[in-house]
Amino acid sequence: MGTLRTELERIASSFVSSVLDAMRSASLSDLADHTGGRGAGAAAGVSPARGRPRGRPAIAAPAAARRGAGGRRRRRASPEEVARQKEIALSAAKGLKPGFSKGDVMSKSGSKVDLGRALSLLVTDGKLTKKGDRRMTRYWVK
């Protein structure tokens, strides 16, 4: 029994040292490519008891594929665009009955751009009042 244990310890030690040597000699980009660039286990979507879920790729999609159309991040709205969105939101809000929601403003204005930020800025400016959080948020024109 003692020889089996020592033999297993020797094999495991040899394996670990060869893995560490390979990791030390590899570049960071090689390591990231072979690990999918993610953390271990749960961060990579792997369950410790059952392995990789069915239908999911073994390696994460490249960063360019995750960003969406055009391969770049959405551009931040300029101050002029934000001011225009605030005007659109306020004019639509004035035509609604008190206690309206963001969805009401979106449908009334016909805007394809999300006006949530504009409504928040109007509340900050004191032109609207707000009650509730998340989907229960209701607004009133002052």
PDB file of C-alpha atoms in Angstrom:
ATOM      1  CA  MET A   1       0.000   0.000   0.000  1.00  0.00           C
ATOM      2  CA  GLY A   2       2.847   2.389   0.853  1.00  0.00           C
ATOM      3  CA  THR A   3       4.549   1.899  -2.516  1.00  0.00           C
ATOM      4  CA  LEU A   4       1.348   2.609  -4.410  1.00  0.00           C
ATOM      5  CA  ARG A   5       0.879   5.867  -2.517  1.00  0.00           C
ATOM      6  CA  THR A   6       4.469   6.981  -3.113  1.00  0.00           C
ATOM      7  CA  GLU A   7       4.213   6.053  -6.800  1.00  0.00           C
ATOM      8  CA  LEU A   8       0.976   8.094  -7.175  1.00  0.00           C
ATOM      9  CA  GLU A   9       2.555  11.046  -5.362  1.00  0.00           C
ATOM     10  CA  ARG A  10       5.573  10.883  -7.677  1.00  0.00           C
ATOM     11  CA  ILE A  11       3.375  10.774 -10.786  1.00  0.00           C
ATOM     12  CA  ALA A  12       1.183  13.659  -9.561  1.00  0.00           C
ATOM     13  CA  SER A  13       4.214  15.733  -8.639  1.00  0.00           C
ATOM     14  CA  SER A  14       5.781  15.104 -12.032  1.00  0.00           C
ATOM     15  CA  PHE A  15       2.534  16.079 -13.784  1.00  0.00           C
ATOM     16  CA  VAL A  16       2.117  19.285 -11.783  1.00  0.00           C
ATOM     17  CA  SER A  17       5.691  20.363 -12.341  1.00  0.00           C
ATOM     18  CA  SER A  18       5.433  19.741 -16.107  1.00  0.00           C
ATOM     19  CA  VAL A  19       2.187  21.755 -16.286  1.00  0.00           C
ATOM     20  CA  LEU A  20       3.772  24.627 -14.358  1.00  0.00           C
ATOM     21  CA  ASP A  21       6.832  24.551 -16.625  1.00  0.00           C
ATOM     22  CA  ALA A  22       4.603  24.701 -19.707  1.00  0.00           C
ATOM     23  CA  MET A  23       2.654  27.631 -18.254  1.00  0.00           C
ATOM     24  CA  ARG A  24       5.845  29.519 -17.399  1.00  0.00           C
ATOM     25  CA  SER A  25       7.205  29.122 -20.921  1.00  0.00           C
ATOM     26  CA  ALA A  26       3.946  30.111 -22.686  1.00  0.00           C
ATOM     27  CA  SER A  27       2.928  33.693 -23.435  1.00  0.00           C
ATOM     28  CA  LEU A  28      -0.146  35.253 -21.814  1.00  0.00           C
ATOM     29  CA  SER A  29      -1.992  35.386 -25.134  1.00  0.00           C
ATOM     30  CA  ASP A  30      -1.434  31.641 -25.630  1.00  0.00           C
ATOM     31  CA  LEU A  31      -2.800  30.947 -22.160  1.00  0.00           C
ATOM     32  CA  ALA A  32      -5.834  33.184 -22.720  1.00  0.00           C
ATOM     33  CA  ASP A  33      -6.557  31.565 -26.102  1.00  0.00           C
ATOM     34  CA  HIS A  34      -6.530  28.059 -24.659  1.00  0.00           C
ATOM     35  CA  THR A  35      -8.591  28.883 -21.586  1.00  0.00           C
ATOM     36  CA  GLY A  36     -11.190  30.997 -23.374  1.00  0.00           C
ATOM     37  CA  GLY A  37      -9.986  34.110 -21.551  1.00  0.00           C
ATOM     38  CA  ARG A  38     -12.340  33.533 -18.634  1.00  0.00           C
ATOM     39  CA  GLY A  39     -12.057  32.625 -14.991  1.00  0.00           C
ATOM     40  CA  ALA A  40     -12.359  29.114 -13.659  1.00  0.00           C
ATOM     41  CA  GLY A  41     -15.483  27.022 -13.266  1.00  0.00           C
ATOM     42  CA  ALA A  42     -18.568  29.095 -12.522  1.00  0.00           C
ATOM     43  CA  ALA A  43     -17.340  32.146 -14.437  1.00  0.00           C
ATOM     44  CA  ALA A  44     -16.921  29.994 -17.550  1.00  0.00           C
ATOM     45  CA  GLY A  45     -20.395  28.493 -17.165  1.00  0.00           C
ATOM     46  CA  VAL A  46     -19.144  25.104 -16.036  1.00  0.00           C
ATOM     47  CA  SER A  47     -20.911  23.265 -13.275  1.00  0.00           C
ATOM     48  CA  PRO A  48     -18.432  21.463 -10.995  1.00  0.00           C
ATOM     49  CA  ALA A  49     -20.633  18.373 -10.828  1.00  0.00           C
ATOM     50  CA  ARG A  50     -21.796  18.009 -14.417  1.00  0.00           C
ATOM     51  CA  GLY A  51     -19.253  19.635 -16.734  1.00  0.00           C
ATOM     52  CA  ARG A  52     -20.025  21.887 -19.684  1.00  0.00           C
ATOM     53  CA  PRO A  53     -23.746  22.537 -20.357  1.00  0.00           C
ATOM     54  CA  ARG A  54     -25.123  21.132 -23.602  1.00  0.00           C
ATOM     55  CA  GLY A  55     -25.386  23.476 -26.521  1.00  0.00           C
ATOM     56  CA  ARG A  56     -22.746  25.885 -25.209  1.00  0.00           C
ATOM     57  CA  PRO A  57     -19.370  26.267 -26.898  1.00  0.00           C
ATOM     58  CA  ALA A  58     -16.327  25.017 -25.032  1.00  0.00           C
ATOM     59  CA  ILE A  59     -14.458  28.279 -25.675  1.00  0.00           C
ATOM     60  CA  ALA A  60     -15.938  31.770 -25.289  1.00  0.00           C
ATOM     61  CA  ALA A  61     -16.663  33.854 -28.380  1.00  0.00           C
ATOM     62  CA  PRO A  62     -13.987  36.403 -29.298  1.00  0.00           C
ATOM     63  CA  ALA A  63     -14.438  39.905 -27.929  1.00  0.00           C
ATOM     64  CA  ALA A  64     -15.236  41.351 -31.368  1.00  0.00           C
ATOM     65  CA  ALA A  65     -18.140  38.922 -31.811  1.00  0.00           C
ATOM     66  CA  ARG A  66     -19.609  39.844 -28.412  1.00  0.00           C
ATOM     67  CA  ARG A  67     -19.714  43.573 -29.116  1.00  0.00           C
ATOM     68  CA  GLY A  68     -22.490  43.483 -31.676  1.00  0.00           C
ATOM     69  CA  ALA A  69     -23.006  45.254 -34.991  1.00  0.00           C
ATOM     70  CA  GLY A  70     -19.984  46.963 -36.445  1.00  0.00           C
ATOM     71  CA  GLY A  71     -17.625  45.284 -33.958  1.00  0.00           C
ATOM     72  CA  ARG A  72     -17.441  48.260 -31.626  1.00  0.00           C
ATOM     73  CA  ARG A  73     -19.160  49.603 -28.574  1.00  0.00           C
ATOM     74  CA  ARG A  74     -22.119  51.922 -28.729  1.00  0.00           C
ATOM     75  CA  ARG A  75     -21.132  55.536 -28.878  1.00  0.00           C
ATOM     76  CA  ARG A  76     -22.106  57.764 -26.002  1.00  0.00           C
ATOM     77  CA  ALA A  77     -24.680  60.464 -26.723  1.00  0.00           C
ATOM     78  CA  SER A  78     -23.291  63.980 -27.089  1.00  0.00           C
ATOM     79  CA  PRO A  79     -24.583  66.805 -24.866  1.00  0.00           C
ATOM     80  CA  GLU A  80     -26.559  68.163 -27.847  1.00  0.00           C
ATOM     81  CA  GLU A  81     -28.227  64.782 -28.402  1.00  0.00           C
ATOM     82  CA  VAL A  82     -29.059  64.504 -24.703  1.00  0.00           C
ATOM     83  CA  ALA A  83     -30.599  68.007 -24.756  1.00  0.00           C
ATOM     84  CA  ARG A  84     -32.682  67.033 -27.805  1.00  0.00           C
ATOM     85  CA  GLN A  85     -33.851  63.841 -26.049  1.00  0.00           C
ATOM     86  CA  LYS A  86     -34.821  65.899 -23.003  1.00  0.00           C
ATOM     87  CA  GLU A  87     -36.889  68.220 -25.224  1.00  0.00           C
ATOM     88  CA  ILE A  88     -38.618  65.261 -26.874  1.00  0.00           C
ATOM     89  CA  ALA A  89     -39.332  63.610 -23.516  1.00  0.00           C
ATOM     90  CA  LEU A  90     -40.658  66.804 -21.909  1.00  0.00           C
ATOM     91  CA  SER A  91     -42.932  67.681 -24.837  1.00  0.00           C
ATOM     92  CA  ALA A  92     -44.344  64.135 -24.862  1.00  0.00           C
ATOM     93  CA  ALA A  93     -44.749  64.197 -21.063  1.00  0.00           C
ATOM     94  CA  LYS A  94     -46.768  67.396 -21.184  1.00  0.00           C
ATOM     95  CA  GLY A  95     -49.308  65.653 -23.417  1.00  0.00           C
ATOM     96  CA  LEU A  96     -49.807  62.736 -21.027  1.00  0.00           C
ATOM     97  CA  LYS A  97     -51.983  62.425 -17.947  1.00  0.00           C
ATOM     98  CA  PRO A  98     -50.233  62.571 -14.537  1.00  0.00           C
ATOM     99  CA  GLY A  99     -48.557  59.376 -13.324  1.00  0.00           C
ATOM    100  CA  PHE A 100     -47.225  58.310 -16.722  1.00  0.00           C
ATOM    101  CA  SER A 101     -44.460  55.748 -17.266  1.00  0.00           C
ATOM    102  CA  LYS A 102     -41.367  55.747 -19.451  1.00  0.00           C
ATOM    103  CA  GLY A 103     -43.186  53.468 -21.900  1.00  0.00           C
ATOM    104  CA  ASP A 104     -45.975  56.047 -22.214  1.00  0.00           C
ATOM    105  CA  VAL A 105     -43.411  58.709 -23.117  1.00  0.00           C
ATOM    106  CA  MET A 106     -41.732  56.382 -25.605  1.00  0.00           C
ATOM    107  CA  SER A 107     -45.011  55.605 -27.395  1.00  0.00           C
ATOM    108  CA  LYS A 108     -46.248  59.202 -27.339  1.00  0.00           C
ATOM    109  CA  SER A 109     -42.975  60.569 -28.761  1.00  0.00           C
ATOM    110  CA  GLY A 110     -42.466  57.750 -31.271  1.00  0.00           C
ATOM    111  CA  SER A 111     -38.755  57.804 -30.412  1.00  0.00           C
ATOM    112  CA  LYS A 112     -36.655  54.722 -31.142  1.00  0.00           C
ATOM    113  CA  VAL A 113     -34.032  55.933 -28.655  1.00  0.00           C
ATOM    114  CA  ASP A 114     -34.519  54.974 -25.002  1.00  0.00           C
ATOM    115  CA  LEU A 115     -35.571  58.125 -23.152  1.00  0.00           C
ATOM    116  CA  GLY A 116     -34.900  56.781 -19.643  1.00  0.00           C
ATOM    117  CA  ARG A 117     -31.771  58.871 -19.215  1.00  0.00           C
ATOM    118  CA  ALA A 118     -33.576  61.988 -20.452  1.00  0.00           C
ATOM    119  CA  LEU A 119     -36.386  61.421 -17.928  1.00  0.00           C
ATOM    120  CA  SER A 120     -33.840  60.999 -15.116  1.00  0.00           C
ATOM    121  CA  LEU A 121     -32.151  64.254 -16.115  1.00  0.00           C
ATOM    122  CA  LEU A 122     -35.516  66.037 -16.226  1.00  0.00           C
ATOM    123  CA  VAL A 123     -36.185  64.818 -12.667  1.00  0.00           C
ATOM    124  CA  THR A 124     -32.758  66.119 -11.641  1.00  0.00           C
ATOM    125  CA  ASP A 125     -33.499  69.470 -13.318  1.00  0.00           C
ATOM    126  CA  GLY A 126     -36.766  69.687 -11.370  1.00  0.00           C
ATOM    127  CA  LYS A 127     -39.057  69.649 -14.396  1.00  0.00           C
ATOM    128  CA  LEU A 128     -40.525  66.253 -13.491  1.00  0.00           C
ATOM    129  CA  THR A 129     -41.189  64.447 -10.220  1.00  0.00           C
ATOM    130  CA  LYS A 130     -40.810  60.716  -9.857  1.00  0.00           C
ATOM    131  CA  LYS A 131     -42.217  58.021  -7.567  1.00  0.00           C
ATOM    132  CA  GLY A 132     -41.321  54.348  -7.529  1.00  0.00           C
ATOM    133  CA  ASP A 133     -38.429  52.290  -8.805  1.00  0.00           C
ATOM    134  CA  ARG A 134     -37.721  50.242 -11.905  1.00  0.00           C
ATOM    135  CA  ARG A 135     -40.917  49.162 -13.686  1.00  0.00           C
ATOM    136  CA  MET A 136     -43.132  50.838 -11.104  1.00  0.00           C
ATOM    137  CA  THR A 137     -41.675  54.311 -11.757  1.00  0.00           C
ATOM    138  CA  ARG A 138     -44.268  56.977 -12.448  1.00  0.00           C
ATOM    139  CA  TYR A 139     -43.641  60.598 -13.448  1.00  0.00           C
ATOM    140  CA  TRP A 140     -45.510  63.878 -13.039  1.00  0.00           C
ATOM    141  CA  VAL A 141     -44.877  67.190 -14.820  1.00  0.00           C
ATOM    142  CA  LYS A 142     -44.290  70.057 -12.356  1.00  0.00           C
TER     143      LYS A 142
END
